[in-house]
PDB file of C-alpha atoms and ligand atoms in Angstrom:
ATOM      1  CA  MET A   1      -3.138 116.958 -40.178  1.00 43.00           C
ATOM      2  CA  THR A   2      -5.886 117.655 -37.662  1.00 51.00           C
ATOM      3  CA  CYS A   3      -3.842 116.207 -34.816  1.00 62.00           C
ATOM      4  CA  ASN A   4      -0.769 118.406 -34.953  1.00 51.00           C
ATOM      5  CA  LEU A   5      -1.007 119.637 -31.407  1.00 56.00           C
ATOM      6  CA  ASN A   6       1.380 121.591 -29.286  1.00 50.00           C
ATOM      7  CA  LYS A   7       3.308 118.874 -27.450  1.00 45.00           C
ATOM      8  CA  GLY A   8       3.859 121.230 -24.538  1.00 47.00           C
ATOM      9  CA  SER A   9       0.161 121.054 -23.720  1.00 49.00           C
ATOM     10  CA  PHE A  10       0.366 117.356 -22.778  1.00 52.00           C
ATOM     11  CA  SER A  11       0.713 117.252 -19.040  1.00 61.00           C
ATOM     12  CA  ASP A  12      -0.544 113.718 -18.493  1.00 78.00           C
ATOM     13  CA  ALA A  13      -0.989 110.543 -20.474  1.00 88.00           C
ATOM     14  CA  SER A  14      -4.767 110.172 -20.101  1.00 87.00           C
ATOM     15  CA  ARG A  15      -5.336 113.722 -21.333  1.00 88.00           C
ATOM     16  CA  ALA A  16      -3.049 113.101 -24.315  1.00 90.00           C
ATOM     17  CA  ARG A  17      -4.910 109.864 -25.112  1.00 92.00           C
ATOM     18  CA  ARG A  18      -8.304 111.616 -24.942  1.00 93.00           C
ATOM     19  CA  ILE A  19      -7.080 114.396 -27.240  1.00 94.00           C
ATOM     20  CA  SER A  20      -5.796 111.772 -29.667  1.00 95.00           C
ATOM     21  CA  ASP A  21      -9.146 109.907 -29.561  1.00 96.00           C
ATOM     22  CA  ASP A  22     -11.043 113.137 -30.235  1.00 97.00           C
ATOM     23  CA  CYS A  23      -8.704 113.916 -33.130  1.00 96.00           C
ATOM     24  CA  ALA A  24      -9.476 110.507 -34.610  1.00 97.00           C
ATOM     25  CA  MET A  25     -13.207 111.180 -34.195  1.00 97.00           C
ATOM     26  CA  LEU A  26     -12.831 114.563 -35.931  1.00 98.00           C
ATOM     27  CA  ASP A  27     -11.107 112.789 -38.826  1.00 97.00           C
ATOM     28  CA  ARG A  28     -13.940 110.264 -39.069  1.00 98.00           C
ATOM     29  CA  LEU A  29     -16.469 113.113 -39.111  1.00 98.00           C
ATOM     30  CA  GLY A  30     -14.476 114.935 -41.797  1.00 98.00           C
ATOM     31  CA  LEU A  31     -13.857 117.845 -39.459  1.00 98.00           C
ATOM     32  CA  THR A  32     -10.997 119.675 -37.821  1.00 97.00           C
ATOM     33  CA  ARG A  33     -11.056 121.458 -34.506  1.00 97.00           C
ATOM     34  CA  GLU A  34     -10.630 124.708 -36.448  1.00 97.00           C
ATOM     35  CA  ILE A  35     -13.858 124.046 -38.378  1.00 98.00           C
ATOM     36  CA  VAL A  36     -15.709 123.229 -35.142  1.00 98.00           C
ATOM     37  CA  ALA A  37     -14.303 126.352 -33.452  1.00 98.00           C
ATOM     38  CA  ARG A  38     -15.216 128.562 -36.421  1.00 98.00           C
ATOM     39  CA  ARG A  39     -18.818 127.337 -36.285  1.00 98.00           C
ATOM     40  CA  LEU A  40     -18.926 127.806 -32.499  1.00 98.00           C
ATOM     41  CA  ARG A  41     -17.654 131.371 -32.957  1.00 98.00           C
ATOM     42  CA  MET A  42     -20.413 132.076 -35.473  1.00 98.00           C
ATOM     43  CA  PHE A  43     -23.049 131.035 -32.904  1.00 98.00           C
ATOM     44  CA  ARG A  44     -21.243 132.947 -30.158  1.00 98.00           C
ATOM     45  CA  ALA A  45     -21.150 136.131 -32.259  1.00 98.00           C
ATOM     46  CA  ALA A  46     -24.873 135.842 -33.016  1.00 98.00           C
ATOM     47  CA  ALA A  47     -25.687 135.206 -29.356  1.00 98.00           C
ATOM     48  CA  GLU A  48     -23.635 138.222 -28.297  1.00 97.00           C
ATOM     49  CA  THR A  49     -25.950 140.526 -30.255  1.00 97.00           C
ATOM     50  CA  GLY A  50     -28.912 139.355 -28.162  1.00 97.00           C
ATOM     51  CA  ILE A  51     -27.533 140.746 -24.885  1.00 90.00           C
ATOM     52  CA  GLY A  52     -29.003 137.895 -22.838  1.00 94.00           C
ATOM     53  CA  ARG A  53     -31.964 137.197 -25.138  1.00 98.00           C
ATOM     54  CA  PRO A  54     -32.115 134.249 -27.552  1.00 98.00           C
ATOM     55  CA  VAL A  55     -31.168 135.068 -31.124  1.00 98.00           C
ATOM     56  CA  GLY A  56     -32.588 133.072 -34.023  1.00 98.00           C
ATOM     57  CA  ILE A  57     -30.122 131.782 -36.594  1.00 98.00           C
ATOM     58  CA  PRO A  58     -31.428 130.347 -39.877  1.00 98.00           C
ATOM     59  CA  PRO A  59     -32.488 127.767 -40.694  1.00 98.00           C
ATOM     60  CA  HIS A  60     -33.461 126.422 -37.248  1.00 98.00           C
ATOM     61  CA  PHE A  61     -30.976 127.423 -34.582  1.00 98.00           C
ATOM     62  CA  GLU A  62     -31.065 129.657 -31.587  1.00 98.00           C
ATOM     63  CA  ALA A  63     -28.231 130.966 -29.442  1.00 98.00           C
ATOM     64  CA  VAL A  64     -28.184 132.879 -26.202  1.00 98.00           C
ATOM     65  CA  MET A  65     -25.284 134.179 -24.145  1.00 97.00           C
ATOM     66  CA  ASP A  66     -25.183 134.545 -20.412  1.00 96.00           C
ATOM     67  CA  ASP A  67     -22.532 136.111 -18.272  1.00 90.00           C
ATOM     68  CA  ALA A  68     -21.703 134.548 -14.907  1.00 89.00           C
ATOM     69  CA  ARG A  69     -19.059 137.231 -14.214  1.00 90.00           C
ATOM     70  CA  GLY A  70     -15.516 136.548 -13.228  1.00 94.00           C
ATOM     71  CA  ARG A  71     -12.756 134.833 -15.161  1.00 96.00           C
ATOM     72  CA  LEU A  72     -11.471 131.275 -15.527  1.00 95.00           C
ATOM     73  CA  PRO A  73      -7.829 130.403 -16.207  1.00 97.00           C
ATOM     74  CA  CYS A  74      -6.973 127.915 -18.954  1.00 97.00           C
ATOM     75  CA  PRO A  75      -5.868 124.669 -17.240  1.00 94.00           C
ATOM     76  CA  PHE A  76      -3.279 124.025 -19.975  1.00 94.00           C
ATOM     77  CA  GLY A  77      -0.840 126.436 -18.388  1.00 93.00           C
ATOM     78  CA  ASP A  78      -0.688 129.035 -21.169  1.00 96.00           C
ATOM     79  CA  ALA A  79      -1.394 131.888 -18.749  1.00 95.00           C
ATOM     80  CA  ARG A  80      -4.647 132.809 -20.474  1.00 97.00           C
ATOM     81  CA  ALA A  81      -7.951 133.503 -18.724  1.00 97.00           C
ATOM     82  CA  PHE A  82     -11.467 133.841 -20.094  1.00 97.00           C
ATOM     83  CA  ALA A  83     -14.586 135.668 -19.002  1.00 96.00           C
ATOM     84  CA  LYS A  84     -17.283 133.321 -17.701  1.00 96.00           C
ATOM     85  CA  LEU A  85     -19.424 133.747 -20.789  1.00 96.00           C
ATOM     86  CA  ASN A  86     -21.602 130.807 -21.801  1.00 97.00           C
ATOM     87  CA  THR A  87     -23.261 130.449 -25.174  1.00 98.00           C
ATOM     88  CA  THR A  88     -26.193 128.051 -25.312  1.00 98.00           C
ATOM     89  CA  ILE A  89     -26.672 126.710 -28.832  1.00 98.00           C
ATOM     90  CA  ARG A  90     -30.021 125.094 -29.595  1.00 98.00           C
ATOM     91  CA  ASN A  91     -30.932 123.087 -32.631  1.00 98.00           C
ATOM     92  CA  LEU A  92     -34.672 123.778 -32.761  1.00 98.00           C
ATOM     93  CA  ALA A  93     -35.232 120.990 -35.299  1.00 98.00           C
ATOM     94  CA  THR A  94     -33.887 118.264 -32.995  1.00 98.00           C
ATOM     95  CA  GLY A  95     -34.326 119.887 -29.593  1.00 98.00           C
ATOM     96  CA  GLU A  96     -30.676 119.269 -28.712  1.00 98.00           C
ATOM     97  CA  SER A  97     -28.556 121.951 -27.144  1.00 98.00           C
ATOM     98  CA  ALA A  98     -25.055 122.548 -25.824  1.00 98.00           C
ATOM     99  CA  VAL A  99     -23.666 125.122 -23.444  1.00 97.00           C
ATOM    100  CA  VAL A 100     -20.254 126.308 -24.617  1.00 98.00           C
ATOM    101  CA  SER A 101     -18.161 128.545 -22.390  1.00 97.00           C
ATOM    102  CA  ASP A 102     -15.515 130.843 -23.807  1.00 97.00           C
ATOM    103  CA  LEU A 103     -12.938 128.698 -21.996  1.00 97.00           C
ATOM    104  CA  ALA A 104     -14.314 125.514 -23.622  1.00 97.00           C
ATOM    105  CA  LEU A 105     -14.153 127.170 -27.038  1.00 98.00           C
ATOM    106  CA  HIS A 106     -10.522 128.132 -26.406  1.00 98.00           C
ATOM    107  CA  MET A 107      -9.615 124.608 -25.245  1.00 97.00           C
ATOM    108  CA  ILE A 108     -11.199 123.068 -28.347  1.00 98.00           C
ATOM    109  CA  GLU A 109      -9.577 125.550 -30.706  1.00 97.00           C
ATOM    110  CA  GLU A 110      -6.100 125.768 -29.205  1.00 96.00           C
ATOM    111  CA  HIS A 111      -5.637 122.485 -27.375  1.00 95.00           C
ATOM    112  CA  GLY A 112      -7.989 120.025 -29.109  1.00 96.00           C
ATOM    113  CA  TRP A 113      -9.561 119.393 -25.713  1.00 96.00           C
ATOM    114  CA  PHE A 114     -13.294 118.581 -25.839  1.00 97.00           C
ATOM    115  CA  GLY A 115     -13.534 117.657 -22.169  1.00 95.00           C
ATOM    116  CA  ASP A 116     -13.132 114.642 -19.979  1.00 92.00           C
ATOM    117  CA  PRO A 117     -15.418 111.726 -20.935  1.00 89.00           C
ATOM    118  CA  ALA A 118     -16.647 111.528 -17.342  1.00 90.00           C
ATOM    119  CA  SER A 119     -17.492 115.218 -17.159  1.00 92.00           C
ATOM    120  CA  PRO A 120     -21.077 116.449 -17.582  1.00 91.00           C
ATOM    121  CA  PHE A 121     -19.520 119.480 -19.305  1.00 91.00           C
ATOM    122  CA  ARG A 122     -17.863 117.435 -22.045  1.00 96.00           C
ATOM    123  CA  LEU A 123     -18.612 118.734 -25.539  1.00 97.00           C
ATOM    124  CA  GLY A 124     -17.587 115.819 -27.722  1.00 97.00           C
ATOM    125  CA  PRO A 125     -16.916 116.313 -31.447  1.00 98.00           C
ATOM    126  CA  GLU A 126     -19.833 114.060 -32.416  1.00 97.00           C
ATOM    127  CA  LEU A 127     -22.267 115.984 -30.172  1.00 97.00           C
ATOM    128  CA  LEU A 128     -21.137 119.387 -31.465  1.00 98.00           C
ATOM    129  CA  ALA A 129     -21.208 118.185 -35.070  1.00 98.00           C
ATOM    130  CA  ARG A 130     -24.775 116.913 -34.599  1.00 98.00           C
ATOM    131  CA  ILE A 131     -26.121 120.015 -32.878  1.00 98.00           C
ATOM    132  CA  MET A 132     -24.440 122.481 -35.265  1.00 98.00           C
ATOM    133  CA  GLU A 133     -25.021 120.244 -38.304  1.00 98.00           C
ATOM    134  CA  LEU A 134     -21.399 119.962 -39.372  1.00 98.00           C
ATOM    135  CA  PRO A 135     -19.817 119.458 -41.806  1.00 94.00           C
TER     136      PRO A 135
HETATM  137 ZN1   ZN B   1      -5.153 127.487 -23.190  1.00 92.62          ZN
END
């Protein structure tokens, strides 16, 4: 169901295991990567209207987009590249925030990749669900 991933995107065993673990976590949370990506896109679209200024999103969210210029290629070998656009999503009720690049959004949506556990840039399903108040 949520874990039907493109087998071609598995280039190493540890990455495949991490994707599988994140899929299991999504199941436990009652989410799919499509639901997470849809919510991320909603925040991204709101942030885009602010042109660098924070945009309030009811009931208690804020999102701001910044542009670092340049492009980043997807590491999954699908020949896609993304502008270095970062959307910062803040939950003003809890004070938590996450910075989600366009590349990260693509990797979540298309590859089920939420980042390496050791990476400071990891955006785990449980963190995103908490900040965006999903489901
Ligand atoms: Zn890709």
